[in-house]
XYZ file of C-alpha atoms in Angstrom:
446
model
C -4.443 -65.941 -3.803
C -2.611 -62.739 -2.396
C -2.778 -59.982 -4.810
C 0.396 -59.483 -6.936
C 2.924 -56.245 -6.175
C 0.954 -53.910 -8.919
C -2.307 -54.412 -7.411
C -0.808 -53.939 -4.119
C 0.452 -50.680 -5.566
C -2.622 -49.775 -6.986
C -4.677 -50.190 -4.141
C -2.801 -47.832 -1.800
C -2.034 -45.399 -4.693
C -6.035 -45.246 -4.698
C -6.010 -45.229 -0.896
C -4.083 -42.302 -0.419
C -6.011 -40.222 -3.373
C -9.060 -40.996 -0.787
C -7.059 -39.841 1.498
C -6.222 -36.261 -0.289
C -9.742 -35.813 -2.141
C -11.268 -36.585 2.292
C -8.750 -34.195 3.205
C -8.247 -31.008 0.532
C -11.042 -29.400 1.552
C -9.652 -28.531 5.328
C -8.380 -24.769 3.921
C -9.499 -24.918 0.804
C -9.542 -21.003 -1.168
C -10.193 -20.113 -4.954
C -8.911 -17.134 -5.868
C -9.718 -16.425 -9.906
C -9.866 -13.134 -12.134
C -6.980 -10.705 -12.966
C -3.552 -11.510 -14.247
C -1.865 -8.387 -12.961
C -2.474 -9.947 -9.334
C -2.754 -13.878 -10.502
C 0.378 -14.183 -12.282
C 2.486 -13.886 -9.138
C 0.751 -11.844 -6.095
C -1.611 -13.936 -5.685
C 0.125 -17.281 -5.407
C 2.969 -15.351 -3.379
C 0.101 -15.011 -0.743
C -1.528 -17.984 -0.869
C 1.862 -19.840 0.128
C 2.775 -17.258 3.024
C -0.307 -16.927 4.608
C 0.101 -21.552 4.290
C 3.385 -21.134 6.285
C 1.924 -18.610 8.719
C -1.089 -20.980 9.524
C 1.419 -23.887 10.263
C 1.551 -25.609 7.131
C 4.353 -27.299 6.031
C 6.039 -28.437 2.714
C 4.173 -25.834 1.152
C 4.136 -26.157 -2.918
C 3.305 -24.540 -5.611
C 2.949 -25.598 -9.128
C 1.146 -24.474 -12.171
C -1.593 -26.772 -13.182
C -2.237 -24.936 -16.600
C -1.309 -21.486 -18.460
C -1.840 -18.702 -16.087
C -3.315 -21.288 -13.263
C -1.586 -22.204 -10.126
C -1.985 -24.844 -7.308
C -0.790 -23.972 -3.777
C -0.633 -27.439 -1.008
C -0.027 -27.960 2.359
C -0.398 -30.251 5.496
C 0.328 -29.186 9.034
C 0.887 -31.904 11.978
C -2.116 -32.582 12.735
C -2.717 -34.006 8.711
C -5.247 -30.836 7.804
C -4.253 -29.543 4.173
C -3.781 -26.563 2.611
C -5.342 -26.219 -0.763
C -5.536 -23.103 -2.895
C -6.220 -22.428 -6.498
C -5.354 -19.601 -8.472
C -6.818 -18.891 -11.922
C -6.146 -15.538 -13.685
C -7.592 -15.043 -16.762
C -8.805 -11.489 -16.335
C -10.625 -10.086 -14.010
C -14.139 -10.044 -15.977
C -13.489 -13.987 -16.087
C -13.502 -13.995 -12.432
C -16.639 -11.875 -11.488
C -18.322 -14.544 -13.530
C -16.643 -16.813 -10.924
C -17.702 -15.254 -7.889
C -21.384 -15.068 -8.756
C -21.634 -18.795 -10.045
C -19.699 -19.985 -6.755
C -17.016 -21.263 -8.503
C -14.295 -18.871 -6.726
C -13.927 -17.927 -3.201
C -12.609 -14.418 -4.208
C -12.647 -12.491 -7.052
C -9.284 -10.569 -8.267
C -9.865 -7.526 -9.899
C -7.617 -4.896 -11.163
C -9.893 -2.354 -10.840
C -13.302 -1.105 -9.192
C -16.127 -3.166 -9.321
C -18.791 -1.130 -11.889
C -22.307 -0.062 -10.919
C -23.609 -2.537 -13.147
C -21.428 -5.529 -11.700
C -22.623 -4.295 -8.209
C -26.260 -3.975 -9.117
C -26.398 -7.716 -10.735
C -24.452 -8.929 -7.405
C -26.869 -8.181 -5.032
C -27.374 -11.940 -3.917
C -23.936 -11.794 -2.735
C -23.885 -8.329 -0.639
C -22.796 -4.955 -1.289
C -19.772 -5.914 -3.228
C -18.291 -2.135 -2.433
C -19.301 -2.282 1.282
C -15.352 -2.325 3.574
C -16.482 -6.012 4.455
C -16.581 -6.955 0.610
C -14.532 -4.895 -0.897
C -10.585 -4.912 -0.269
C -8.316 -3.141 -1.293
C -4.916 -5.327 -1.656
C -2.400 -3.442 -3.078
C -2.163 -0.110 -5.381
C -0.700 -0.083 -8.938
C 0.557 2.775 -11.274
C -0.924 1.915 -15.070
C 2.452 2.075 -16.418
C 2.983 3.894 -20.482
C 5.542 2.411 -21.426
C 8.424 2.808 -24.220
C 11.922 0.994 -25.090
C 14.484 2.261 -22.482
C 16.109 4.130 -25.819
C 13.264 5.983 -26.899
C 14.069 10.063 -26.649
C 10.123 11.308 -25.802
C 10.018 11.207 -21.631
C 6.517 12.453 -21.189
C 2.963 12.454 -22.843
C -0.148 13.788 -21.640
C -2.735 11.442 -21.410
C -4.831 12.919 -24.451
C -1.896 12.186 -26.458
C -1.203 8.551 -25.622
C -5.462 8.323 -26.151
C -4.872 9.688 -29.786
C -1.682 7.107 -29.943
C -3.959 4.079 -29.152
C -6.965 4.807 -31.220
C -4.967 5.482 -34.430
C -5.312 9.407 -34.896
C -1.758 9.714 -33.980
C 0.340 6.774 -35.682
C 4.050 8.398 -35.752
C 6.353 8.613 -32.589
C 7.139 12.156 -34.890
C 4.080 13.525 -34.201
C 4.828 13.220 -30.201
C 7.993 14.800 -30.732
C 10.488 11.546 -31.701
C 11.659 10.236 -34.596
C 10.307 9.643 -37.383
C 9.644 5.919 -36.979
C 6.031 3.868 -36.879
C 4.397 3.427 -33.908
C 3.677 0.239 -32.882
C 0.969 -0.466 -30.005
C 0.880 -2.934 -27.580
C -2.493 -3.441 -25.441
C -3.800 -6.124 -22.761
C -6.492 -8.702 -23.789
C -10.258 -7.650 -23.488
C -10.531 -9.795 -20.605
C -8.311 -7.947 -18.715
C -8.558 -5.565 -15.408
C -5.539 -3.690 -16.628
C -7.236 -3.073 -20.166
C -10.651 -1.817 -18.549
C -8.542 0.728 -16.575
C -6.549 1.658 -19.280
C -10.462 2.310 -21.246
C -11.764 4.011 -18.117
C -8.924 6.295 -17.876
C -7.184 7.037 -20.951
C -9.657 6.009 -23.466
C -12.835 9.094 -21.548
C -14.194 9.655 -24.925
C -15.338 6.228 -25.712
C -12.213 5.741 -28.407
C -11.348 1.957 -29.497
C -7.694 0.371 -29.480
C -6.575 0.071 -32.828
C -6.958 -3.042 -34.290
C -2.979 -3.217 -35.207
C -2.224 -3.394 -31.579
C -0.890 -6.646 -30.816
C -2.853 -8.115 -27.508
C -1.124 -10.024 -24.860
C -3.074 -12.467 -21.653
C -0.115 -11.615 -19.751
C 1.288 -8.471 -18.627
C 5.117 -10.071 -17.979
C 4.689 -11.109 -21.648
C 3.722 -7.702 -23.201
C 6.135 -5.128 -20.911
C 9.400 -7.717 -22.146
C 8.053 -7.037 -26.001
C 7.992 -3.280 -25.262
C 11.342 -3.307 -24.254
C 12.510 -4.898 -26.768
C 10.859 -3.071 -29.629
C 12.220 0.211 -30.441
C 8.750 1.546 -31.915
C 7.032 0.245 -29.296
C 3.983 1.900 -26.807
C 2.141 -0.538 -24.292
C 0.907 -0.411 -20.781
C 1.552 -2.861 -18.224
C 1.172 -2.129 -14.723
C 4.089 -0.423 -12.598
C 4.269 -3.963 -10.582
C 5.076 -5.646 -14.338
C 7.890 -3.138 -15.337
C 11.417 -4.178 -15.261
C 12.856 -3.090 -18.343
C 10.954 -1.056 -20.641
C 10.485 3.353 -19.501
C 7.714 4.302 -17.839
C 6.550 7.574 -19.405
C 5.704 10.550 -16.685
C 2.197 12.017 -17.274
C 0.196 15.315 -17.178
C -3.240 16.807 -18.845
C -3.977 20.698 -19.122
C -2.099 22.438 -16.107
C -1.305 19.577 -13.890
C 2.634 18.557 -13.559
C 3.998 15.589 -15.215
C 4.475 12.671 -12.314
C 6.226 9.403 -13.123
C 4.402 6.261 -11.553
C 6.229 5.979 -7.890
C 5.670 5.486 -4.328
C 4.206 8.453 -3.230
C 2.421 9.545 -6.425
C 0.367 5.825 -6.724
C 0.109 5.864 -3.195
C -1.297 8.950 -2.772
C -3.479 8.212 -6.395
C -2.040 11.138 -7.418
C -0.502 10.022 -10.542
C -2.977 10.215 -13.068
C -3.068 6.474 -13.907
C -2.989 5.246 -10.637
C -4.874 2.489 -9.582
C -6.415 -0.164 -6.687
C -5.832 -3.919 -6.958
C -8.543 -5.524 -5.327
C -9.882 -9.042 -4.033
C -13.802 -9.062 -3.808
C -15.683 -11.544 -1.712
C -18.863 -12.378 -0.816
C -20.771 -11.236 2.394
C -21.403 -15.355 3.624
C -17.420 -15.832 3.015
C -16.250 -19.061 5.025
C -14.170 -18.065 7.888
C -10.961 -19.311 5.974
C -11.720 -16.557 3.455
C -11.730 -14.021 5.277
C -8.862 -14.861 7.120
C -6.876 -15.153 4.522
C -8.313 -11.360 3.561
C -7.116 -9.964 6.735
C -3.493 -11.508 6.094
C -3.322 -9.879 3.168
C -4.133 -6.911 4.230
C -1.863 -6.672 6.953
C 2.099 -6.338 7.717
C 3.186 -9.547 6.288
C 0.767 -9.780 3.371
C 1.113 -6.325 2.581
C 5.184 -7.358 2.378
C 4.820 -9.582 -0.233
C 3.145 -6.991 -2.468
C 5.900 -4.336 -2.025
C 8.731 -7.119 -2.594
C 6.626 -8.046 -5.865
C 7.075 -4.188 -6.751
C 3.216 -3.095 -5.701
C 3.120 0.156 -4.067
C 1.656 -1.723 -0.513
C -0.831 0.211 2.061
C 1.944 0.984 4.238
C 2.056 4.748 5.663
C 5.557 6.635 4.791
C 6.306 9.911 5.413
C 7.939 11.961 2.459
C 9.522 14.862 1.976
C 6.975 16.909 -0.415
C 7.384 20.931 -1.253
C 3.542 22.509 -2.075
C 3.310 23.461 -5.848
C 2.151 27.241 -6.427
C -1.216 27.232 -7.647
C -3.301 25.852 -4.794
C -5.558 28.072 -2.095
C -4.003 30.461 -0.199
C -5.321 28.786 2.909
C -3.543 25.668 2.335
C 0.201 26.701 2.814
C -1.243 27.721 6.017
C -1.909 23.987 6.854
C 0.869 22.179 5.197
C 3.918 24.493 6.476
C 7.110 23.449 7.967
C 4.937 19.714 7.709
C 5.676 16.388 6.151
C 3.490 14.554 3.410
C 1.831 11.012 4.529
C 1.401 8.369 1.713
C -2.420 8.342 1.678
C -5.340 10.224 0.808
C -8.602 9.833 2.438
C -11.472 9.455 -0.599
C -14.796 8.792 -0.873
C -17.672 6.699 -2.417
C -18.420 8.380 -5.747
C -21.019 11.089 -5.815
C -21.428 10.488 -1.640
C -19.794 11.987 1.476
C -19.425 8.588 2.331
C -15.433 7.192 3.096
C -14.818 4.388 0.662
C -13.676 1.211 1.458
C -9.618 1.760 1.582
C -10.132 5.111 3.837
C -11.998 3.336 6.003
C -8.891 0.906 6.378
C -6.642 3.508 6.169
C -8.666 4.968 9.639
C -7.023 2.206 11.399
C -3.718 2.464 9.585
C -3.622 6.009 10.275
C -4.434 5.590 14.010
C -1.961 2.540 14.384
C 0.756 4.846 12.400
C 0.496 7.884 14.726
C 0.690 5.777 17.905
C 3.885 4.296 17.175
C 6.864 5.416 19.270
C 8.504 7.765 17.418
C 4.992 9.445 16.215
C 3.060 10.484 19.540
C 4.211 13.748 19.817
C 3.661 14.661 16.106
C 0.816 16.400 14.575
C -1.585 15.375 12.119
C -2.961 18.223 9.780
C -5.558 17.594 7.089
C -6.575 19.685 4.389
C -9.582 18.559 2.300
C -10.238 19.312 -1.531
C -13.810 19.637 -3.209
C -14.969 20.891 -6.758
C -17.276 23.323 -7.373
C -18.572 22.785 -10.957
C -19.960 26.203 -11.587
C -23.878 24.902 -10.268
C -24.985 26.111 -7.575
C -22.930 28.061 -4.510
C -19.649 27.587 -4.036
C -19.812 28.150 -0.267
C -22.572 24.824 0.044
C -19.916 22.961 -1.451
C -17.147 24.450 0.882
C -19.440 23.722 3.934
C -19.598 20.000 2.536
C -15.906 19.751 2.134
C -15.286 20.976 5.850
C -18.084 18.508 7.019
C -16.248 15.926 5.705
C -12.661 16.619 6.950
C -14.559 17.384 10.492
C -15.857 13.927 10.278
C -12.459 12.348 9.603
C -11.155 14.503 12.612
C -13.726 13.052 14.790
C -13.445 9.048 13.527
C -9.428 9.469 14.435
C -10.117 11.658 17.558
C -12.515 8.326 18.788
C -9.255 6.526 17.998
C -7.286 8.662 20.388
C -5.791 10.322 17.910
C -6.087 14.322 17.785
C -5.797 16.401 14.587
C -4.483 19.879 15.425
C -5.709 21.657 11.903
C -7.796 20.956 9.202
C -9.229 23.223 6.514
C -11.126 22.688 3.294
C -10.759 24.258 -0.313
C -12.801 23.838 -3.194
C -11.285 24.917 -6.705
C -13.258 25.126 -9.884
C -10.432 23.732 -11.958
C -10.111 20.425 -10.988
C -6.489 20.658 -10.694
C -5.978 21.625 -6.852
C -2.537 20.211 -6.428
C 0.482 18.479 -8.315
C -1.425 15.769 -9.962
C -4.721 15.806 -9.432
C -6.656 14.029 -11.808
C -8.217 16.563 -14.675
C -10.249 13.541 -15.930
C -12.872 13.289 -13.426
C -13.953 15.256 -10.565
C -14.133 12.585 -7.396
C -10.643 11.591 -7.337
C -10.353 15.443 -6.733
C -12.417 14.887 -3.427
C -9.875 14.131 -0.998
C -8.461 14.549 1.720
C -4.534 15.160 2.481
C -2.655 14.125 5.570
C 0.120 15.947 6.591
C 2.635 15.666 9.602
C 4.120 17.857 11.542
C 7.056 17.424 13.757
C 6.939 20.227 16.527
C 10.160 19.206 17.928
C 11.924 19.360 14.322
């Protein structure tokens, strides 16, 4: 007896799920950890870099809260499967080391200790591991109405913990403060504790705690009393607050001043893989990290690793030597930094070697000049003038890595300053983000 219509059904209903489960691991990539790059970034990619590889019909759907399914075929039947999960980024170094995901999204560094307890899977901070996808202002923000337009960062730490619990203290009105913080899984919430909270302070346990950053900058808005951070990418309605500490000059989170990592919460998205990533992976990587990937960050309102030129005037303050080096010249949106405590470039100025190099060869560029002035900190140990020979080391290096690149530098000079505070918002917090070096451009036909 022929089997009746629903069995019929049935059968190639189960025949073409064989079909799928044979096929969905062609391109298969797992992408799980932070929310700031989950919620949208991340999916945004996975379905460009789909279309770019020929897939078509690309979909996208969300399989649970905060988890997101991106499918494919092309015309030859492969398919295009990738998973997004972003439930913080401490959720998805757990990920990475168990297998589970193909590449961990954090929205911030990887820590000594996460490093250390990695080893299995590389040298997570190594430029073939570690990748820098996008940069990110942490964001203070207020309702669009309140009056205050700038804090210094010890302030909004004495907000948060409690010591500080009236927006009339700060300067406002006389009105509660209300806080508004990430979850504890969150990327966004360690950098807020790594950079705001130095002293080891907790949140407040009012604060009300949001999974999602989307959720938490619309509630800020909304909320007259209100103080949160959300990253700059997440703001749409609520008023970012411009920032300073001790001498340095309030900057608002923007292009140049995240881009730079001048601002003093400014910060690196990254995806983290491992060093035996499947040739998929790290194709995908590179697509991120170039033109087209690096467009879907800025449209998503990242600050992405592209290299602008910007009109910047020199604040007083700085080494005499440096106005020598920066006159009649143009800002470029990067700095090059380094490892902590090493001389060693870190992972994005390593990238930013070939940006740099790709950037000055363009057209319009070749007959322009690239002039570098490089910043140390001399903490009151030892000589000064070891630590200026260091600094000039290291922006002679540089020189050298872009001169093998064809590219000439036609001054650089190095400065060390005790204060910590070298230029317009240099981070007072810490001294390595001081350790930098600035790229300038200048125009000898201008």
């Amino acid at each position: 007896m022929k089997p009746n219509f629903p069995i019929r059904a049935l059968l190639a209903a189960a025949a073409m799920l064989l079909h799928q489960a044979a096929t969905a691991a062609d391109i298969e990539l797992r992408l799980h950890g932070s929310n700031t790059l989950g919620a949208k970034l991340a999916p945004d990619l996975l379905e460009a870099y789909a279309r770019a590889s020929g897939f078509q019909d690309v979909k996208r759907i969300e399989t649970a809260p905060a988890e997101y399914q991106v499918t494919g075929l092309d015309e030859e039947g492969r398919s295009f499967a990738g998973t997004v999960k972003a439930h913080g980024t401490n959720t998805g170094f757990a990920d990475l080391m168990s297998g589970r995901a193909d590449v961990w999204m954090a929205s911030r560094v990887a820590s000594v200790e996460e490093a250390a307890s990695s080893t299995a899977l590389g040298d997570l901070h190594s430029v073939e591991q570690e990748h820098v996808i996008a940069l990110d202002g942490l964001a203070i923000a207020v309702h669009p109405g309140n009056p205050i337009n700038r804090l210094s960062v010890s302030q909004v730490a004495a907000a948060f913990t409690g010591k500080v619990d009236n927006w009339s203290q700060l300067g406002g009105p006389d009105r509660p403060i209300k806080l508004y913080a990430r979850d504890a899984n969150s990327g966004t919430f360690d950098s807020f504790k790594s950079m705001v909270l130095t002293n080891g302070g907790q949140v407040a346990a009012s604060a009300l705690r949001f999974e999602s950053s989307s959720e938490l900058e619309r509630a800020v808005a909304a909320d007259p009393a209100a103080l949160g951070f959300v990253g700059l990418s997440s703001l749409k309605t609520a008023k970012a607050l411009a920032l300073f500490e001790g001498s340095t000059l309030p900057l608002e989170p923007n292009a140049l001043s995240v881009a730079t990592e001048e601002y003093l919460l400014s910060r690196r998205l990254y995806f983290y893989t491992t060093s035996t990533a499947r040739p998929e992976v790290r194709a995908f990587i590179e697509f991120a990290l170039a033109q087209e990937g690096q467009s879907v960050a800025a449209n998503l309102g990242f600050i992405a690793q592209r290299i602008f030129v910007a009109k910047e005037t020199p604040v007083p303050g700085n080494p005499p030597g440096y106005y020598d080096v920066v006159a009649s010249a143009d800002r470029l949106s990067l700095n090059f930094r380094f490892r902590p405590r090493s001389s060693v470039l870190d992972s994005r100025a390593l990238r930013d070697i070939n940006r740099l190099s790709d950037f000055m060869k363009e057209p319009g560029n070749r007959h322009k000049q690239l002039r570098l002035a490089a910043f140390g900190v001399h903490d009151g140990q030892g000589s000064p003038f070891l630590v200026l020979f260091s600094v000039n080391d290291r922006v002679d290096h540089i020189a050298q890595m872009l001169g093998n690149k064809g590219v000439a530098t036609r001054m650089s000079r190095g400065f060390i300053d005790g204060k910590s505070s070298v230029a317009a918002g240099a981070r007072p917090l810490e001294s390595a983000p001081n350790e930098r070096v600035e790229v300038w451009l200048y125009d000898p036909k201008a």
